[in-house]
Short mmCIF file of N, CA, C and O in Angstrom, two decimals:
data_model
loop_
_atom_site.label_atom_id
_atom_site.label_comp_id
_atom_site.label_asym_id
_atom_site.label_seq_id
_atom_site.Cartn_x
_atom_site.Cartn_y
_atom_site.Cartn_z
N MET H 29 -2.92 -10.27 -8.18
CA MET H 29 -2.41 -9.73 -6.93
C MET H 29 -1.84 -8.32 -7.17
O MET H 29 -1.38 -7.96 -8.36
N LEU H 30 -1.92 -7.45 -6.27
CA LEU H 30 -1.51 -6.14 -6.26
C LEU H 30 0.04 -6.10 -6.75
O LEU H 30 0.80 -6.81 -6.26
N THR H 31 0.34 -5.20 -7.68
CA THR H 31 1.75 -4.96 -7.88
C THR H 31 2.12 -3.55 -7.65
O THR H 31 1.33 -2.72 -7.51
N LEU H 32 3.45 -3.19 -7.44
CA LEU H 32 4.00 -1.96 -7.22
C LEU H 32 4.83 -1.42 -8.31
O LEU H 32 5.60 -2.35 -8.85
N THR H 33 4.59 -0.17 -8.52
CA THR H 33 5.50 0.43 -9.54
C THR H 33 6.93 0.70 -8.91
O THR H 33 7.01 0.66 -7.67
N GLU H 34 7.80 0.98 -9.75
CA GLU H 34 9.28 1.26 -9.18
C GLU H 34 9.07 2.53 -8.19
O GLU H 34 9.69 2.56 -7.12
N ASN H 35 8.25 3.66 -8.60
CA ASN H 35 8.08 4.69 -7.56
C ASN H 35 7.41 4.24 -6.32
O ASN H 35 7.82 4.81 -5.24
N ALA H 36 6.58 3.45 -6.31
CA ALA H 36 5.81 2.95 -5.23
C ALA H 36 6.74 2.25 -4.34
O ALA H 36 6.74 2.42 -3.05
N ASP H 37 7.48 1.44 -4.94
CA ASP H 37 8.44 0.58 -4.21
C ASP H 37 9.41 1.51 -3.43
O ASP H 37 9.83 1.35 -2.15
N ALA H 38 9.99 2.63 -4.09
CA ALA H 38 10.91 3.46 -3.57
C ALA H 38 10.35 4.25 -2.47
O ALA H 38 10.89 4.41 -1.34
N VAL H 39 9.20 4.72 -2.69
CA VAL H 39 8.42 5.57 -1.64
C VAL H 39 8.13 4.70 -0.34
O VAL H 39 8.41 5.05 0.69
N VAL H 40 7.58 3.51 -0.55
CA VAL H 40 7.25 2.69 0.58
C VAL H 40 8.60 2.34 1.36
O VAL H 40 8.51 2.28 2.64
N THR H 41 9.68 1.96 0.60
CA THR H 41 10.91 1.60 1.39
C THR H 41 11.36 2.89 2.12
O THR H 41 11.70 2.77 3.26
N THR H 42 11.25 4.11 1.67
CA THR H 42 11.66 5.29 2.37
C THR H 42 10.68 5.41 3.55
O THR H 42 11.31 5.81 4.63
N ILE H 43 9.44 5.35 3.47
CA ILE H 43 8.45 5.75 4.49
C ILE H 43 8.72 4.84 5.66
O ILE H 43 8.79 5.10 6.77
N VAL H 44 8.85 3.44 5.24
CA VAL H 44 8.96 2.35 6.31
C VAL H 44 10.24 2.52 6.91
O VAL H 44 10.28 2.44 8.24
N GLY H 45 11.34 2.77 6.26
CA GLY H 45 12.61 2.97 6.83
C GLY H 45 12.79 3.97 7.77
O GLY H 45 13.54 3.98 8.73
N ARG H 46 12.04 5.12 7.60
CA ARG H 46 11.94 6.28 8.48
C ARG H 46 11.19 6.00 9.71
O ARG H 46 11.64 6.49 10.94
N GLU H 47 10.15 5.08 9.60
CA GLU H 47 9.34 4.92 10.96
C GLU H 47 9.67 3.59 11.59
O GLU H 47 9.39 3.41 12.87
N ASP H 48 10.24 2.63 10.99
CA ASP H 48 10.43 1.25 11.75
C ASP H 48 11.59 0.70 10.81
O ASP H 48 11.48 0.31 9.64
N ALA H 49 12.79 0.44 11.53
CA ALA H 49 13.82 -0.10 10.74
C ALA H 49 14.02 -1.65 10.80
O ALA H 49 14.99 -2.19 10.31
N SER H 50 13.00 -2.25 11.50
CA SER H 50 13.18 -3.67 11.62
C SER H 50 12.83 -4.36 10.26
O SER H 50 12.18 -3.86 9.45
N ALA H 51 13.32 -5.56 10.02
CA ALA H 51 13.36 -6.27 8.72
C ALA H 51 11.96 -6.63 8.41
O ALA H 51 11.68 -6.92 7.22
N ASP H 52 11.07 -6.87 9.41
CA ASP H 52 9.64 -7.35 9.18
C ASP H 52 8.67 -6.34 8.99
O ASP H 52 7.55 -6.45 8.58
N ALA H 53 9.09 -4.90 9.11
CA ALA H 53 8.08 -3.94 8.87
C ALA H 53 7.72 -3.63 7.55
O ALA H 53 8.41 -4.16 6.51
N GLY H 54 6.58 -3.16 7.35
CA GLY H 54 5.96 -2.80 6.03
C GLY H 54 4.93 -1.74 6.16
O GLY H 54 4.58 -1.26 7.17
N LEU H 55 4.32 -1.52 4.99
CA LEU H 55 3.13 -0.61 4.88
C LEU H 55 1.97 -1.48 4.81
O LEU H 55 1.79 -2.36 3.89
N ARG H 56 0.91 -1.23 5.64
CA ARG H 56 -0.24 -2.10 5.69
C ARG H 56 -1.33 -1.33 5.16
O ARG H 56 -1.47 -0.08 5.43
N ILE H 57 -2.05 -1.71 4.16
CA ILE H 57 -3.26 -1.20 3.62
C ILE H 57 -4.44 -1.94 3.97
O ILE H 57 -4.44 -3.16 3.94
N GLN H 58 -5.44 -1.08 4.56
CA GLN H 58 -6.74 -1.88 4.95
C GLN H 58 -7.86 -0.96 4.37
O GLN H 58 -7.55 0.31 3.99
N THR H 59 -9.00 -1.48 4.36
CA THR H 59 -10.16 -0.77 3.99
C THR H 59 -10.52 0.41 4.98
O THR H 59 -10.27 0.12 6.18
N ALA H 60 -11.05 1.35 4.54
CA ALA H 60 -11.47 2.49 5.39
C ALA H 60 -13.01 2.71 5.33
O ALA H 60 -13.40 2.18 4.30
N GLU H 61 -13.46 3.27 6.31
CA GLU H 61 -14.88 3.45 6.39
C GLU H 61 -15.38 4.49 5.23
O GLU H 61 -14.58 5.37 4.77
N GLY H 62 -16.63 4.38 4.69
CA GLY H 62 -17.02 5.17 3.72
C GLY H 62 -16.70 4.79 2.48
O GLY H 62 -16.00 3.80 2.14
N GLN H 63 -17.03 5.69 1.38
CA GLN H 63 -16.71 5.44 0.13
C GLN H 63 -16.06 6.56 -0.46
O GLN H 63 -16.42 7.78 -0.25
N GLY H 64 -15.44 6.50 -1.74
CA GLY H 64 -14.89 7.55 -2.52
C GLY H 64 -16.01 8.43 -3.21
O GLY H 64 -17.16 7.91 -3.08
N PRO H 65 -15.60 9.50 -3.88
CA PRO H 65 -16.65 10.21 -4.61
C PRO H 65 -17.40 9.49 -5.71
O PRO H 65 -18.66 9.81 -5.94
N ASN H 66 -16.83 8.48 -6.12
CA ASN H 66 -17.68 7.71 -7.21
C ASN H 66 -18.03 6.36 -6.69
O ASN H 66 -18.26 5.41 -7.53
N GLY H 67 -18.18 6.11 -5.26
CA GLY H 67 -18.65 4.93 -4.74
C GLY H 67 -17.61 3.95 -4.73
O GLY H 67 -17.82 2.72 -4.27
N GLU H 68 -16.29 4.23 -4.94
CA GLU H 68 -15.16 3.16 -4.76
C GLU H 68 -14.73 3.06 -3.45
O GLU H 68 -15.00 3.90 -2.53
N ALA H 69 -14.01 1.99 -3.18
CA ALA H 69 -13.52 1.74 -1.86
C ALA H 69 -12.46 2.69 -1.39
O ALA H 69 -11.79 3.28 -2.32
N ARG H 70 -12.45 2.92 -0.15
CA ARG H 70 -11.29 3.72 0.45
C ARG H 70 -10.34 3.01 1.14
O ARG H 70 -10.78 1.92 1.77
N PHE H 71 -9.07 3.44 1.23
CA PHE H 71 -8.04 2.69 1.88
C PHE H 71 -7.41 3.53 2.84
O PHE H 71 -7.20 4.69 2.66
N ALA H 72 -6.78 2.89 3.99
CA ALA H 72 -5.95 3.54 4.97
C ALA H 72 -4.57 2.90 4.91
O ALA H 72 -4.58 1.70 4.76
N VAL H 73 -3.47 3.69 5.00
CA VAL H 73 -2.17 3.10 5.10
C VAL H 73 -1.48 3.41 6.39
O VAL H 73 -1.64 4.58 6.73
N HIS H 74 -0.69 2.44 6.92
CA HIS H 74 -0.09 2.62 8.13
C HIS H 74 1.30 1.83 7.92
O HIS H 74 1.29 0.74 7.50
N VAL H 75 2.37 2.46 8.53
CA VAL H 75 3.53 1.63 8.70
C VAL H 75 3.39 0.71 10.09
O VAL H 75 2.95 1.22 11.05
N VAL H 76 3.69 -0.55 9.97
CA VAL H 76 3.48 -1.56 11.05
C VAL H 76 4.76 -2.26 11.22
O VAL H 76 5.39 -2.64 10.09
N PRO H 77 4.98 -2.79 12.35
CA PRO H 77 6.16 -3.66 12.52
C PRO H 77 6.20 -4.98 11.82
O PRO H 77 7.29 -5.63 11.63
N SER H 78 5.05 -5.56 11.58
CA SER H 78 4.92 -6.83 10.91
C SER H 78 3.47 -6.97 10.52
O SER H 78 2.61 -6.36 10.95
N PRO H 79 3.27 -8.05 9.47
CA PRO H 79 1.99 -8.21 9.13
C PRO H 79 0.97 -8.93 10.13
O PRO H 79 1.54 -9.49 11.00
N GLU H 80 -0.28 -8.74 9.95
CA GLU H 80 -1.21 -9.38 10.74
C GLU H 80 -1.23 -10.89 10.32
O GLU H 80 -0.80 -11.06 9.05
N PRO H 81 -1.62 -11.87 11.00
CA PRO H 81 -1.66 -13.34 10.60
C PRO H 81 -2.35 -13.59 9.23
O PRO H 81 -2.00 -14.37 8.39
N ALA H 82 -3.50 -12.86 9.10
CA ALA H 82 -4.31 -13.17 7.77
C ALA H 82 -3.98 -12.08 6.70
O ALA H 82 -4.48 -12.24 5.54
N ASP H 83 -2.95 -11.22 6.79
CA ASP H 83 -2.57 -10.39 5.78
C ASP H 83 -2.06 -11.05 4.64
O ASP H 83 -1.14 -12.13 4.84
N VAL H 84 -2.21 -10.61 3.38
CA VAL H 84 -1.50 -10.98 2.15
C VAL H 84 -0.17 -10.03 2.04
O VAL H 84 -0.30 -8.79 2.13
N VAL H 85 0.94 -10.72 1.88
CA VAL H 85 2.14 -10.03 1.93
C VAL H 85 2.66 -9.78 0.44
O VAL H 85 2.72 -10.75 -0.33
N VAL H 86 2.88 -8.65 -0.05
CA VAL H 86 3.29 -8.25 -1.39
C VAL H 86 4.73 -7.72 -1.18
O VAL H 86 5.00 -6.70 -0.58
N GLU H 87 5.74 -8.33 -1.95
CA GLU H 87 7.10 -7.77 -1.70
C GLU H 87 7.56 -7.32 -3.00
O GLU H 87 7.46 -7.82 -3.96
N GLY H 88 8.00 -5.99 -2.88
CA GLY H 88 8.65 -5.40 -3.96
C GLY H 88 10.06 -5.63 -3.89
O GLY H 88 10.70 -6.18 -3.08
N PRO H 89 10.91 -5.04 -4.81
CA PRO H 89 12.40 -5.25 -4.73
C PRO H 89 12.95 -4.76 -3.43
O PRO H 89 13.93 -5.32 -2.87
N GLY H 90 12.37 -3.68 -2.86
CA GLY H 90 12.95 -3.13 -1.61
C GLY H 90 11.93 -2.82 -0.52
O GLY H 90 12.21 -2.39 0.53
N SER H 91 10.76 -3.20 -0.79
CA SER H 91 9.52 -3.02 0.26
C SER H 91 8.67 -4.12 0.42
O SER H 91 8.75 -5.20 -0.40
N ARG H 92 7.95 -3.95 1.61
CA ARG H 92 6.88 -4.89 1.88
C ARG H 92 5.65 -4.21 2.06
O ARG H 92 5.61 -3.23 2.74
N VAL H 93 4.56 -4.71 1.44
CA VAL H 93 3.13 -4.12 1.69
C VAL H 93 2.32 -5.31 2.22
O VAL H 93 2.35 -6.46 1.62
N PHE H 94 1.52 -4.95 3.21
CA PHE H 94 0.69 -5.91 3.74
C PHE H 94 -0.82 -5.54 3.55
O PHE H 94 -1.11 -4.40 3.82
N LEU H 95 -1.50 -6.41 2.92
CA LEU H 95 -2.90 -6.04 2.61
C LEU H 95 -3.92 -6.93 3.62
O LEU H 95 -3.83 -8.15 3.62
N GLU H 96 -4.82 -6.31 4.22
CA GLU H 96 -5.76 -7.09 5.10
C GLU H 96 -6.63 -7.62 4.02
O GLU H 96 -6.65 -7.18 2.74
N ASP H 97 -7.36 -8.68 4.31
CA ASP H 97 -7.98 -9.57 3.43
C ASP H 97 -9.03 -8.86 2.43
O ASP H 97 -9.03 -9.12 1.27
N THR H 98 -9.88 -7.93 3.01
CA THR H 98 -10.69 -7.30 2.08
C THR H 98 -10.05 -6.22 1.17
O THR H 98 -10.45 -6.13 -0.01
N ALA H 99 -8.92 -5.65 1.55
CA ALA H 99 -8.21 -4.82 0.74
C ALA H 99 -7.49 -5.62 -0.25
O ALA H 99 -7.41 -5.23 -1.49
N ALA H 100 -7.10 -6.74 0.11
CA ALA H 100 -6.28 -7.74 -0.92
C ALA H 100 -7.32 -8.19 -2.01
O ALA H 100 -6.90 -8.23 -3.23
N GLU H 101 -8.47 -8.42 -1.55
CA GLU H 101 -9.52 -8.72 -2.79
C GLU H 101 -9.89 -7.65 -3.49
O GLU H 101 -9.94 -7.75 -4.74
N ALA H 102 -10.01 -6.40 -3.06
CA ALA H 102 -10.40 -5.21 -3.79
C ALA H 102 -9.17 -4.81 -4.74
O ALA H 102 -9.48 -4.20 -5.74
N LEU H 103 -8.09 -5.08 -4.32
CA LEU H 103 -6.88 -4.72 -5.02
C LEU H 103 -6.13 -5.59 -5.81
O LEU H 103 -5.17 -5.47 -6.41
N SER H 104 -6.81 -6.83 -6.00
CA SER H 104 -6.17 -7.85 -6.51
C SER H 104 -5.81 -7.74 -8.03
O SER H 104 -4.85 -8.35 -8.45
N ASP H 105 -6.39 -6.78 -8.78
CA ASP H 105 -6.15 -6.58 -10.06
C ASP H 105 -5.52 -5.26 -10.36
O ASP H 105 -5.79 -4.52 -11.43
N LYS H 106 -4.94 -4.60 -9.47
CA LYS H 106 -4.58 -3.12 -9.43
C LYS H 106 -3.05 -3.06 -9.30
O LYS H 106 -2.28 -3.97 -8.99
N VAL H 107 -2.47 -1.87 -9.55
CA VAL H 107 -1.21 -1.48 -9.51
C VAL H 107 -1.08 -0.29 -8.53
O VAL H 107 -1.83 0.62 -8.68
N LEU H 108 -0.25 -0.32 -7.54
CA LEU H 108 0.04 0.93 -6.67
C LEU H 108 1.17 1.58 -7.10
O LEU H 108 2.21 1.18 -7.32
N ASP H 109 0.80 3.07 -7.39
CA ASP H 109 1.79 4.03 -7.77
C ASP H 109 1.98 5.02 -6.66
O ASP H 109 1.09 5.11 -5.91
N ALA H 110 2.99 5.78 -6.57
CA ALA H 110 3.25 6.73 -5.55
C ALA H 110 4.00 7.80 -6.10
O ALA H 110 4.90 7.76 -7.03
N GLY H 111 3.94 9.04 -5.42
CA GLY H 111 4.66 10.14 -5.79
C GLY H 111 4.82 11.09 -4.71
O GLY H 111 4.22 10.88 -3.53
N VAL H 112 5.71 11.95 -4.79
CA VAL H 112 6.08 12.92 -3.60
C VAL H 112 6.02 14.20 -4.33
O VAL H 112 6.67 14.57 -5.32
N ASP H 113 5.28 15.25 -3.82
CA ASP H 113 5.11 16.55 -4.36
C ASP H 113 6.32 17.39 -3.73
O ASP H 113 7.15 17.02 -3.02
N ASP H 114 6.16 18.73 -4.31
CA ASP H 114 7.40 19.72 -3.98
C ASP H 114 7.50 19.95 -2.34
O ASP H 114 8.55 20.31 -1.85
N GLN H 115 6.40 19.76 -1.77
CA GLN H 115 6.41 20.02 -0.18
C GLN H 115 6.75 18.60 0.57
O GLN H 115 6.75 18.70 1.67
N GLY H 116 6.96 17.49 -0.17
CA GLY H 116 7.30 16.32 0.55
C GLY H 116 6.20 15.39 0.80
O GLY H 116 6.37 14.42 1.48
N ALA H 117 4.90 15.80 0.48
CA ALA H 117 3.80 15.04 0.66
C ALA H 117 3.64 13.87 -0.23
O ALA H 117 3.87 14.02 -1.51
N VAL H 118 3.33 12.75 0.31
CA VAL H 118 3.22 11.52 -0.48
C VAL H 118 1.82 11.26 -0.83
O VAL H 118 1.00 11.42 -0.09
N SER H 119 1.63 10.90 -2.04
CA SER H 119 0.34 10.35 -2.38
C SER H 119 0.41 9.10 -3.14
O SER H 119 1.33 8.90 -4.03
N PHE H 120 -0.56 8.20 -2.94
CA PHE H 120 -0.72 6.94 -3.48
C PHE H 120 -1.79 6.90 -4.53
O PHE H 120 -2.75 7.64 -4.28
N THR H 121 -1.54 6.24 -5.62
CA THR H 121 -2.55 6.12 -6.62
C THR H 121 -2.83 4.69 -7.02
O THR H 121 -1.75 3.79 -7.18
N ILE H 122 -4.00 4.26 -7.05
CA ILE H 122 -4.29 2.91 -7.56
C ILE H 122 -4.81 2.87 -8.96
O ILE H 122 -5.78 3.59 -9.42
N LEU H 123 -4.12 2.14 -9.81
CA LEU H 123 -4.28 2.00 -11.19
C LEU H 123 -4.67 0.63 -11.57
O LEU H 123 -4.37 -0.30 -10.99
N PRO H 124 -5.37 0.47 -12.77
CA PRO H 124 -5.62 -0.93 -13.33
C PRO H 124 -4.33 -1.46 -13.88
O PRO H 124 -3.47 -0.81 -14.23
N GLN H 125 -4.31 -2.80 -13.76
CA GLN H 125 -3.19 -3.50 -14.29
C GLN H 125 -3.23 -3.48 -15.81
O GLN H 125 -4.23 -3.44 -16.29
N PRO H 126 -2.13 -3.38 -16.43
CA PRO H 126 -2.16 -3.48 -17.77
C PRO H 126 -2.57 -4.70 -18.39
O PRO H 126 -2.44 -5.73 -17.83
N ALA H 127 -3.33 -4.69 -19.58
CA ALA H 127 -4.04 -5.94 -20.11
C ALA H 127 -2.92 -6.80 -20.72
O ALA H 127 -1.87 -6.48 -21.06
#
């Protein structure tokens, strides 16, 4: 199952808290159309008030991430990391889980 780094948990908590203060809110990851430059899957992220009925819910210490089933399958052995640049732009990185 997808895991979150401490950075990702903090960034998701901040983003979701800014857009939706409800206790059920979270960041939803779903597959996006097209492929990345190396043929990898692409994903879209959105803050949503609650998960869809078929979503897989990943809970970090302070955050909730909802994965649509195709994204959950593609990310099952990955780690989600996040960072914020000097201008405040957020970027997410998908990494392999440590062996």
